[in-house]
mmCIF file of C-alpha atoms and ligand atoms in Angstrom:
data_model
loop_
_atom_site.group_PDB
_atom_site.id
_atom_site.type_symbol
_atom_site.label_atom_id
_atom_site.label_comp_id
_atom_site.label_asym_id
_atom_site.label_seq_id
_atom_site.Cartn_x
_atom_site.Cartn_y
_atom_site.Cartn_z
ATOM 1 C CA MET A 75 -5.418 -23.522 -14.309
ATOM 2 C CA LYS A 76 -3.937 -21.772 -11.160
ATOM 3 C CA SER A 77 -5.181 -22.892 -7.939
ATOM 4 C CA GLY A 78 -4.879 -19.666 -5.727
ATOM 5 C CA ARG A 79 -7.279 -18.768 -2.887
ATOM 6 C CA LYS A 80 -7.977 -15.361 -3.739
ATOM 7 C CA LYS A 81 -11.128 -13.713 -2.734
ATOM 8 C CA SER A 82 -12.862 -13.076 -6.106
ATOM 9 C CA GLY A 83 -16.254 -12.464 -7.383
ATOM 10 C CA SER A 84 -16.340 -15.537 -9.502
ATOM 11 C CA ASN A 85 -14.315 -18.736 -9.376
ATOM 12 C CA LYS A 86 -11.733 -17.547 -11.692
ATOM 13 C CA ASN A 87 -9.062 -19.601 -10.395
ATOM 14 C CA ALA A 88 -11.113 -22.840 -11.511
ATOM 15 C CA MET A 89 -12.441 -21.752 -15.046
ATOM 16 C CA SER A 90 -10.294 -19.263 -16.579
ATOM 17 C CA LYS A 91 -11.279 -17.991 -19.714
ATOM 18 C CA ASN A 92 -8.595 -18.471 -22.923
ATOM 19 C CA ASP A 93 -8.453 -18.303 -26.384
ATOM 20 C CA ASP A 94 -9.737 -21.813 -26.285
ATOM 21 C CA SER A 95 -12.648 -21.543 -24.008
ATOM 22 C CA VAL A 96 -16.107 -20.613 -25.263
ATOM 23 C CA GLY A 97 -19.272 -19.261 -22.690
ATOM 24 C CA ASN A 98 -18.909 -17.768 -19.568
ATOM 25 C CA ALA A 99 -18.368 -20.812 -17.435
ATOM 26 C CA ASN A 100 -17.672 -18.501 -14.577
ATOM 27 C CA GLU A 101 -21.211 -17.391 -14.424
ATOM 28 C CA THR A 102 -23.021 -18.225 -11.206
ATOM 29 C CA LYS A 103 -26.289 -17.108 -9.683
ATOM 30 C CA ASN A 104 -24.432 -18.414 -6.125
ATOM 31 C CA LYS A 105 -24.558 -15.962 -3.803
ATOM 32 C CA PHE A 106 -21.235 -16.998 -2.197
ATOM 33 C CA PHE A 107 -19.356 -16.423 -5.506
ATOM 34 C CA THR A 108 -21.545 -13.691 -7.351
ATOM 35 C CA ASP A 109 -21.072 -11.203 -4.357
ATOM 36 C CA GLY A 110 -17.349 -12.062 -3.928
ATOM 37 C CA ASN A 111 -17.903 -13.009 -0.431
ATOM 38 C CA TYR A 112 -17.483 -16.440 1.002
ATOM 39 C CA ASP A 113 -17.242 -16.370 4.312
ATOM 40 C CA LYS A 114 -15.389 -19.526 5.258
ATOM 41 C CA VAL A 115 -17.691 -21.830 7.242
ATOM 42 C CA THR A 116 -15.829 -22.463 10.899
ATOM 43 C CA VAL A 117 -16.105 -24.984 13.162
ATOM 44 C CA SER A 118 -17.764 -22.181 15.724
ATOM 45 C CA GLN A 119 -20.645 -21.640 13.110
ATOM 46 C CA ILE A 120 -21.397 -25.348 12.918
ATOM 47 C CA LEU A 121 -21.921 -25.141 16.550
ATOM 48 C CA GLU A 122 -23.972 -21.992 16.463
ATOM 49 C CA MET A 123 -26.489 -23.375 13.726
ATOM 50 C CA LYS A 124 -27.400 -26.045 16.389
ATOM 51 C CA LYS A 125 -28.418 -23.043 18.849
ATOM 52 C CA ARG A 126 -30.420 -21.425 16.088
ATOM 53 C CA ASN A 127 -32.041 -24.591 15.398
ATOM 54 C CA GLU A 128 -30.877 -24.454 11.744
ATOM 55 C CA LYS A 129 -29.990 -27.789 10.076
ATOM 56 C CA ALA A 130 -26.387 -28.341 8.298
ATOM 57 C CA ALA A 131 -26.060 -29.973 4.997
ATOM 58 C CA PHE A 132 -22.829 -32.030 4.492
ATOM 59 C CA VAL A 133 -21.949 -34.461 1.772
ATOM 60 C CA THR A 134 -18.946 -36.057 0.334
ATOM 61 C CA ALA A 135 -16.456 -35.027 -2.372
ATOM 62 C CA TYR A 136 -13.401 -36.764 -3.334
ATOM 63 C CA ASP A 137 -12.072 -34.820 -5.749
ATOM 64 C CA TYR A 138 -11.201 -31.286 -7.721
ATOM 65 C CA SER A 139 -14.816 -30.540 -10.025
ATOM 66 C CA ASN A 140 -17.238 -32.155 -7.810
ATOM 67 C CA ALA A 141 -16.313 -30.433 -4.755
ATOM 68 C CA LEU A 142 -16.134 -27.341 -6.842
ATOM 69 C CA ILE A 143 -20.026 -27.608 -7.521
ATOM 70 C CA CYS A 144 -20.962 -28.852 -3.727
ATOM 71 C CA ASP A 145 -19.118 -25.580 -2.656
ATOM 72 C CA MET A 146 -20.908 -23.466 -5.151
ATOM 73 C CA ALA A 147 -24.158 -25.233 -3.959
ATOM 74 C CA GLY A 148 -23.434 -23.943 -0.725
ATOM 75 C CA VAL A 149 -23.207 -26.678 1.639
ATOM 76 C CA ASP A 150 -21.846 -26.498 5.014
ATOM 77 C CA GLY A 151 -19.562 -29.053 5.112
ATOM 78 C CA VAL A 152 -17.634 -31.367 2.384
ATOM 79 C CA LEU A 153 -16.548 -34.516 4.117
ATOM 80 C CA VAL A 154 -13.454 -36.184 2.143
ATOM 81 C CA GLY A 155 -14.891 -39.848 3.321
ATOM 82 C CA ASP A 156 -13.213 -43.050 3.365
ATOM 83 C CA SER A 157 -16.085 -44.172 1.082
ATOM 84 C CA ALA A 158 -13.521 -43.137 -1.427
ATOM 85 C CA ALA A 159 -12.502 -46.678 -1.306
ATOM 86 C CA MET A 160 -15.710 -47.727 -2.868
ATOM 87 C CA VAL A 161 -17.154 -45.164 -4.991
ATOM 88 C CA MET A 162 -13.943 -44.069 -6.442
ATOM 89 C CA LEU A 163 -11.480 -46.875 -5.911
ATOM 90 C CA GLY A 164 -13.984 -49.598 -6.591
ATOM 91 C CA TYR A 165 -13.236 -51.684 -3.316
ATOM 92 C CA HIS A 166 -15.742 -53.684 -1.471
ATOM 93 C CA ASP A 167 -15.351 -51.882 1.605
ATOM 94 C CA THR A 168 -13.637 -48.820 3.004
ATOM 95 C CA THR A 169 -10.673 -50.540 4.932
ATOM 96 C CA ARG A 170 -8.440 -50.528 2.036
ATOM 97 C CA VAL A 171 -8.234 -46.966 1.479
ATOM 98 C CA GLY A 172 -4.790 -45.650 3.016
ATOM 99 C CA MET A 173 -3.299 -42.519 4.000
ATOM 100 C CA GLN A 174 -1.634 -42.077 0.442
ATOM 101 C CA GLU A 175 -4.776 -42.006 -1.375
ATOM 102 C CA MET A 176 -6.727 -40.058 1.572
ATOM 103 C CA LEU A 177 -3.997 -37.195 0.858
ATOM 104 C CA VAL A 178 -4.685 -37.409 -2.752
ATOM 105 C CA PHE A 179 -8.175 -36.729 -2.723
ATOM 106 C CA CYS A 180 -8.274 -34.293 0.273
ATOM 107 C CA GLY A 181 -5.706 -32.354 -2.284
ATOM 108 C CA GLY A 182 -7.914 -31.947 -5.030
ATOM 109 C CA VAL A 183 -11.421 -30.860 -2.843
ATOM 110 C CA CYS A 184 -9.283 -28.660 -0.733
ATOM 111 C CA ARG A 185 -8.063 -27.037 -4.045
ATOM 112 C CA ALA A 186 -11.406 -26.645 -4.969
ATOM 113 C CA VAL A 187 -13.529 -25.499 -1.854
ATOM 114 C CA ARG A 188 -13.439 -22.035 -0.471
ATOM 115 C CA ARG A 189 -16.387 -21.981 1.575
ATOM 116 C CA ALA A 190 -17.313 -25.569 3.405
ATOM 117 C CA LEU A 191 -15.883 -26.704 6.078
ATOM 118 C CA ILE A 192 -13.875 -29.593 4.735
ATOM 119 C CA ILE A 193 -13.580 -32.432 7.046
ATOM 120 C CA ALA A 194 -11.335 -35.474 6.225
ATOM 121 C CA ASP A 195 -11.986 -39.441 7.198
ATOM 122 C CA MET A 196 -9.163 -40.894 8.947
ATOM 123 C CA PRO A 197 -8.676 -44.165 7.491
ATOM 124 C CA PHE A 198 -8.521 -47.359 8.962
ATOM 125 C CA GLY A 199 -5.321 -47.894 10.308
ATOM 126 C CA SER A 200 -3.934 -44.198 10.543
ATOM 127 C CA TYR A 201 -5.369 -43.834 14.231
ATOM 128 C CA GLN A 202 -4.882 -47.341 15.527
ATOM 129 C CA GLY A 203 -1.675 -47.867 16.138
ATOM 130 C CA SER A 204 -0.613 -45.142 18.752
ATOM 131 C CA VAL A 205 -1.756 -41.436 19.372
ATOM 132 C CA ALA A 206 1.433 -40.293 18.087
ATOM 133 C CA ASN A 207 0.869 -41.720 14.699
ATOM 134 C CA ALA A 208 -2.896 -40.550 14.783
ATOM 135 C CA ILE A 209 -1.899 -36.859 15.658
ATOM 136 C CA HIS A 210 1.026 -37.402 12.740
ATOM 137 C CA ASN A 211 -1.660 -38.110 10.390
ATOM 138 C CA ALA A 212 -4.298 -35.384 11.574
ATOM 139 C CA VAL A 213 -1.799 -32.994 10.934
ATOM 140 C CA LEU A 214 -1.176 -34.436 7.372
ATOM 141 C CA PHE A 215 -4.555 -33.807 6.801
ATOM 142 C CA VAL A 216 -4.474 -30.044 7.722
ATOM 143 C CA LYS A 217 -1.366 -29.287 5.972
ATOM 144 C CA ALA A 218 -3.433 -30.605 2.971
ATOM 145 C CA GLY A 219 -5.942 -27.703 3.702
ATOM 146 C CA CYS A 220 -8.661 -30.110 5.643
ATOM 147 C CA ASN A 221 -10.055 -28.036 8.685
ATOM 148 C CA ALA A 222 -11.310 -31.190 10.666
ATOM 149 C CA VAL A 223 -10.745 -35.065 11.010
ATOM 150 C CA LYS A 224 -13.701 -37.513 11.185
ATOM 151 C CA ILE A 225 -12.825 -40.689 13.569
ATOM 152 C CA GLU A 226 -15.024 -43.889 13.937
ATOM 153 C CA GLY A 227 -15.794 -45.491 17.291
ATOM 154 C CA GLY A 228 -17.530 -44.648 20.563
ATOM 155 C CA GLU A 229 -15.664 -44.760 23.985
ATOM 156 C CA GLU A 230 -12.585 -46.482 22.910
ATOM 157 C CA VAL A 231 -11.566 -43.294 20.595
ATOM 158 C CA VAL A 232 -11.949 -41.035 23.488
ATOM 159 C CA PRO A 233 -8.493 -40.485 24.437
ATOM 160 C CA LEU A 234 -7.356 -40.530 20.997
ATOM 161 C CA ILE A 235 -9.787 -37.479 20.285
ATOM 162 C CA ARG A 236 -8.992 -35.566 23.567
ATOM 163 C CA SER A 237 -5.270 -35.686 21.936
ATOM 164 C CA ILE A 238 -5.787 -34.661 18.474
ATOM 165 C CA VAL A 239 -8.084 -32.085 19.692
ATOM 166 C CA ALA A 240 -5.295 -30.968 22.395
ATOM 167 C CA ALA A 241 -3.405 -30.489 19.235
ATOM 168 C CA GLY A 242 -5.633 -28.122 18.200
ATOM 169 C CA ILE A 243 -7.599 -30.202 15.315
ATOM 170 C CA PRO A 244 -11.159 -30.151 15.512
ATOM 171 C CA VAL A 245 -12.433 -33.867 15.204
ATOM 172 C CA MET A 246 -16.078 -34.858 14.081
ATOM 173 C CA GLY A 247 -17.079 -38.340 15.830
ATOM 174 C CA HIS A 248 -18.861 -41.370 14.205
ATOM 175 C CA ILE A 249 -21.122 -43.978 15.586
ATOM 176 C CA GLY A 250 -23.856 -46.054 14.744
ATOM 177 C CA PHE A 251 -23.176 -48.127 12.076
ATOM 178 C CA THR A 252 -19.170 -47.733 11.430
ATOM 179 C CA PRO A 253 -18.285 -48.864 7.996
ATOM 180 C CA GLN A 254 -14.415 -49.692 9.091
ATOM 181 C CA THR A 255 -15.013 -52.140 11.609
ATOM 182 C CA SER A 256 -18.878 -52.975 11.910
ATOM 183 C CA PRO A 257 -18.960 -55.594 8.763
ATOM 184 C CA MET A 258 -15.591 -57.315 10.146
ATOM 185 C CA TRP A 259 -17.794 -58.039 13.514
ATOM 186 C CA LYS A 260 -20.997 -58.711 11.622
ATOM 187 C CA ASN A 261 -22.893 -55.875 13.577
ATOM 188 C CA TYR A 262 -26.187 -55.303 12.343
ATOM 189 C CA ARG A 263 -26.777 -52.068 10.084
ATOM 190 C CA LEU A 264 -29.573 -50.805 12.127
ATOM 191 C CA HIS A 265 -28.216 -49.158 15.586
ATOM 192 C CA GLY A 266 -30.363 -48.486 18.616
ATOM 193 C CA LYS A 267 -33.227 -50.984 18.152
ATOM 194 C CA THR A 268 -32.906 -52.128 21.827
ATOM 195 C CA LEU A 269 -32.487 -50.600 25.293
ATOM 196 C CA ASP A 270 -28.992 -52.139 25.461
ATOM 197 C CA SER A 271 -27.777 -50.325 22.405
ATOM 198 C CA ALA A 272 -29.425 -47.149 22.832
ATOM 199 C CA LEU A 273 -27.888 -46.263 26.236
ATOM 200 C CA LYS A 274 -24.543 -47.677 24.593
ATOM 201 C CA LEU A 275 -25.020 -45.104 21.676
ATOM 202 C CA MET A 276 -26.068 -42.201 24.123
ATOM 203 C CA GLU A 277 -23.064 -43.022 26.596
ATOM 204 C CA ASP A 278 -20.738 -43.046 23.597
ATOM 205 C CA ALA A 279 -22.196 -39.747 22.196
ATOM 206 C CA LYS A 280 -22.012 -38.043 25.360
ATOM 207 C CA GLU A 281 -18.479 -39.214 26.182
ATOM 208 C CA LEU A 282 -17.399 -37.876 22.597
ATOM 209 C CA GLU A 283 -18.930 -34.699 23.414
ATOM 210 C CA GLU A 284 -16.883 -34.425 26.577
ATOM 211 C CA ALA A 285 -13.977 -35.351 24.536
ATOM 212 C CA GLY A 286 -13.691 -32.558 22.492
ATOM 213 C CA ALA A 287 -15.586 -33.506 19.467
ATOM 214 C CA PHE A 288 -17.459 -30.671 17.771
ATOM 215 C CA SER A 289 -20.224 -33.067 15.877
ATOM 216 C CA ILE A 290 -20.821 -36.744 15.908
ATOM 217 C CA VAL A 291 -22.061 -38.471 12.484
ATOM 218 C CA LEU A 292 -25.044 -41.273 13.650
ATOM 219 C CA GLU A 293 -25.152 -43.821 10.737
ATOM 220 C CA MET A 294 -28.002 -45.876 10.587
ATOM 221 C CA VAL A 295 -29.289 -45.005 14.343
ATOM 222 C CA THR A 296 -33.266 -45.436 14.788
ATOM 223 C CA ASP A 297 -35.078 -42.235 14.585
ATOM 224 C CA GLU A 298 -36.091 -42.401 18.109
ATOM 225 C CA VAL A 299 -32.481 -42.773 19.648
ATOM 226 C CA ALA A 300 -31.102 -40.120 17.185
ATOM 227 C CA THR A 301 -33.620 -37.970 18.234
ATOM 228 C CA LEU A 302 -32.956 -38.557 22.032
ATOM 229 C CA ILE A 303 -28.792 -37.856 21.347
ATOM 230 C CA SER A 304 -29.404 -34.931 19.423
ATOM 231 C CA GLN A 305 -31.693 -33.315 22.449
ATOM 232 C CA ASP A 306 -28.925 -34.319 24.856
ATOM 233 C CA LEU A 307 -25.799 -32.909 23.550
ATOM 234 C CA SER A 308 -24.748 -29.606 22.918
ATOM 235 C CA ILE A 309 -22.700 -30.243 19.398
ATOM 236 C CA PRO A 310 -24.662 -31.046 16.528
ATOM 237 C CA THR A 311 -25.503 -34.945 15.172
ATOM 238 C CA ILE A 312 -25.178 -35.168 11.683
ATOM 239 C CA GLY A 313 -27.321 -38.109 10.405
ATOM 240 C CA ILE A 314 -26.882 -40.617 7.829
ATOM 241 C CA GLY A 315 -30.036 -43.069 7.805
ATOM 242 C CA SER A 316 -30.848 -41.875 11.393
ATOM 243 C CA GLY A 317 -34.013 -39.778 10.532
ATOM 244 C CA LEU A 318 -35.063 -36.284 10.504
ATOM 245 C CA ASN A 319 -34.243 -34.968 14.085
ATOM 246 C CA CYS A 320 -30.543 -35.177 13.842
ATOM 247 C CA ASP A 321 -28.898 -31.623 13.598
ATOM 248 C CA GLY A 322 -27.573 -31.922 10.317
ATOM 249 C CA GLN A 323 -27.539 -34.805 7.236
ATOM 250 C CA VAL A 324 -24.552 -36.199 5.589
ATOM 251 C CA LEU A 325 -24.882 -38.343 2.037
ATOM 252 C CA VAL A 326 -22.337 -39.987 -0.037
ATOM 253 C CA SER A 327 -22.684 -37.662 -3.093
ATOM 254 C CA HIS A 328 -22.042 -40.639 -5.452
ATOM 255 C CA ASP A 329 -25.710 -41.924 -3.708
ATOM 256 C CA LEU A 330 -27.697 -38.900 -3.961
ATOM 257 C CA LEU A 331 -26.316 -38.025 -7.639
ATOM 258 C CA GLY A 332 -27.492 -41.330 -8.785
ATOM 259 C CA LEU A 333 -24.256 -42.611 -10.276
ATOM 260 C CA TYR A 334 -25.159 -46.099 -9.128
ATOM 261 C CA GLU A 335 -28.688 -47.043 -10.092
ATOM 262 C CA SER A 336 -28.281 -50.861 -9.205
ATOM 263 C CA VAL A 337 -27.811 -49.872 -5.381
ATOM 264 C CA ARG A 338 -30.987 -48.981 -3.093
ATOM 265 C CA LEU A 339 -30.487 -47.755 -0.002
ATOM 266 C CA ARG A 340 -33.784 -46.637 1.893
ATOM 267 C CA PHE A 341 -32.167 -43.746 3.648
ATOM 268 C CA VAL A 342 -31.037 -42.366 0.089
ATOM 269 C CA LYS A 343 -33.047 -39.547 -1.758
ATOM 270 C CA ARG A 344 -31.511 -39.363 -5.342
ATOM 271 C CA TYR A 345 -31.663 -36.094 -6.657
ATOM 272 C CA ALA A 346 -30.408 -36.887 -10.166
ATOM 273 C CA HIS A 347 -29.901 -39.826 -12.287
ATOM 274 C CA LEU A 348 -26.317 -39.080 -13.367
ATOM 275 C CA SER A 349 -25.317 -42.391 -14.392
ATOM 276 C CA LYS A 350 -27.838 -42.638 -17.103
ATOM 277 C CA THR A 351 -27.018 -38.770 -18.077
ATOM 278 C CA ILE A 352 -23.413 -39.551 -18.410
ATOM 279 C CA LEU A 353 -24.245 -43.164 -20.186
ATOM 280 C CA ASP A 354 -26.202 -41.468 -22.688
ATOM 281 C CA ALA A 355 -23.498 -38.446 -23.018
ATOM 282 C CA ILE A 356 -20.689 -40.952 -23.587
ATOM 283 C CA SER A 357 -22.688 -43.369 -25.836
ATOM 284 C CA GLN A 358 -23.602 -40.223 -28.099
ATOM 285 C CA TYR A 359 -20.167 -39.375 -27.946
ATOM 286 C CA SER A 360 -18.683 -42.355 -29.127
ATOM 287 C CA LYS A 361 -21.556 -42.719 -31.756
ATOM 288 C CA ASP A 362 -20.659 -39.327 -33.329
ATOM 289 C CA VAL A 363 -17.456 -40.350 -33.454
ATOM 290 C CA LYS A 364 -17.932 -43.313 -35.471
ATOM 291 C CA ASP A 365 -20.455 -41.515 -37.834
ATOM 292 C CA LYS A 366 -18.101 -38.562 -38.444
ATOM 293 C CA LYS A 367 -20.450 -36.064 -36.664
ATOM 294 C CA PHE A 368 -17.629 -35.168 -34.096
ATOM 295 C CA PRO A 369 -15.679 -32.780 -34.376
ATOM 296 C CA GLN A 370 -17.140 -30.265 -36.369
ATOM 297 C CA ASP A 371 -15.975 -27.430 -37.886
ATOM 298 C CA VAL A 372 -16.898 -25.221 -34.570
ATOM 299 C CA ASN A 373 -14.597 -27.578 -32.722
ATOM 300 C CA SER A 374 -11.794 -26.994 -34.886
ATOM 301 C CA PHE A 375 -8.771 -24.432 -34.869
ATOM 302 C CA HIS A 376 -7.352 -22.883 -38.381
ATOM 303 C CA MET A 377 -4.404 -21.602 -39.657
ATOM 304 C CA ASP A 378 -3.938 -18.143 -41.603
ATOM 305 C CA LYS A 379 -4.794 -18.755 -45.350
ATOM 306 C CA ASP A 380 -1.447 -17.099 -45.987
ATOM 307 C CA GLU A 381 0.262 -19.421 -43.532
ATOM 308 C CA LEU A 382 -1.197 -22.169 -45.177
ATOM 309 C CA ASN A 383 -0.141 -20.916 -48.658
ATOM 310 C CA LYS A 384 3.454 -20.279 -47.551
ATOM 311 C CA VAL A 385 3.194 -24.092 -46.220
ATOM 312 C CA LEU A 386 1.676 -25.569 -49.320
ATOM 313 C CA MET A 387 4.575 -23.832 -51.313
ATOM 314 C CA THR A 388 7.322 -24.871 -49.114
ATOM 315 C CA LEU A 389 6.014 -28.699 -49.952
ATOM 316 C CA LYS A 390 5.671 -28.158 -53.245
ATOM 317 C CA LYS A 391 9.226 -26.518 -53.534
ATOM 318 C CA GLY A 392 10.529 -29.646 -51.726
ATOM 319 C CA ARG A 393 8.536 -32.272 -53.869
ATOM 320 C CA MET A 394 9.562 -30.650 -56.978
ATOM 321 C CA SER A 395 13.658 -30.637 -56.074
ATOM 322 C CA ARG A 396 13.195 -34.532 -54.494
ATOM 323 C CA GLU A 397 11.833 -34.924 -58.039
ATOM 324 C CA ASN A 398 14.712 -32.825 -60.052
ATOM 325 C CA ARG A 399 17.408 -34.860 -57.801
ATOM 326 C CA GLN A 400 15.713 -38.105 -58.677
ATOM 327 C CA GLY A 401 15.417 -37.491 -62.190
HETATM 328 O O1 LIG B 118 -17.058 -42.322 4.555
HETATM 329 C C1 LIG B 118 -18.359 -41.797 4.161
HETATM 330 O O2 LIG B 118 -18.380 -41.378 3.222
HETATM 331 C C2 LIG B 118 -18.612 -41.530 5.977
HETATM 332 C C3 LIG B 118 -20.118 -41.063 5.634
HETATM 333 C C4 LIG B 118 -21.062 -42.177 5.548
HETATM 334 C C5 LIG B 118 -20.678 -40.455 6.819
HETATM 335 O O3 LIG B 118 -18.257 -41.666 6.715
#
């Protein structure tokens, strides 16, 4: 598989047809791929969408194959979230993931996505030390192919956002429940329930906008406060658990795909039950192997009959000459 970013009508770089492949995996009805025109979503387009009152759909992805599907589905943005720590690496919280791992996840996603805006989540520890270090890490994400970075926090990250934006890198803010630090302070998950909380969120949002953020994730913010913030800002709000009136939405792909049936989050809508689908498929495969039902002839490769005869003759001759030597 080549990873070229050629403009082409089908996603040939991802699914090349060779002698060993069957079916036409390239075919997709998605307009972005069949008409050969997959104009890259830009930060300006995301801003324009708000002016047109058009909702933006973001989803997380962490690897090549899933990012390919997300892009084909026509989402506006793919977030390589630090939720990777939990859904990809099995950690209990997001603080455990570092730059090295995030760059590997981003690499896979960037090699797949042609159209959607790609945002890298700056992991805990990658922007707290110094502005210079934060810019260095943001640049590493851009060099990996990402189009923007996301930073959690309110007024405390304003100078940082200014510096990263001044370095030419678009920044997405993230307020409300901030998974990197909220659990450490045992903060409530839902934000914007009281006057103080509402005013703080609104001030933070305004400051992030003034610092140059191009959009802000609102995580677990009451519908009312998310609505007020969305009305107040000229940049789009991207909600997760923050109601219908945000300018866009983001969900963790594993949640919307139903990869964890045991986790039930009220703000998630499950669009599939992939854990059951995958479980059934792997169980059936395992059973087929044990029952000798897989592989079948259609899954096997054969050599030419003449070549096979030559092999058998050679083996026979070898056996005979060994027997003669021994005998
Ligand atoms: O890491 C992540 O997936 C996120 C989203 C929940 C916004 O930050």
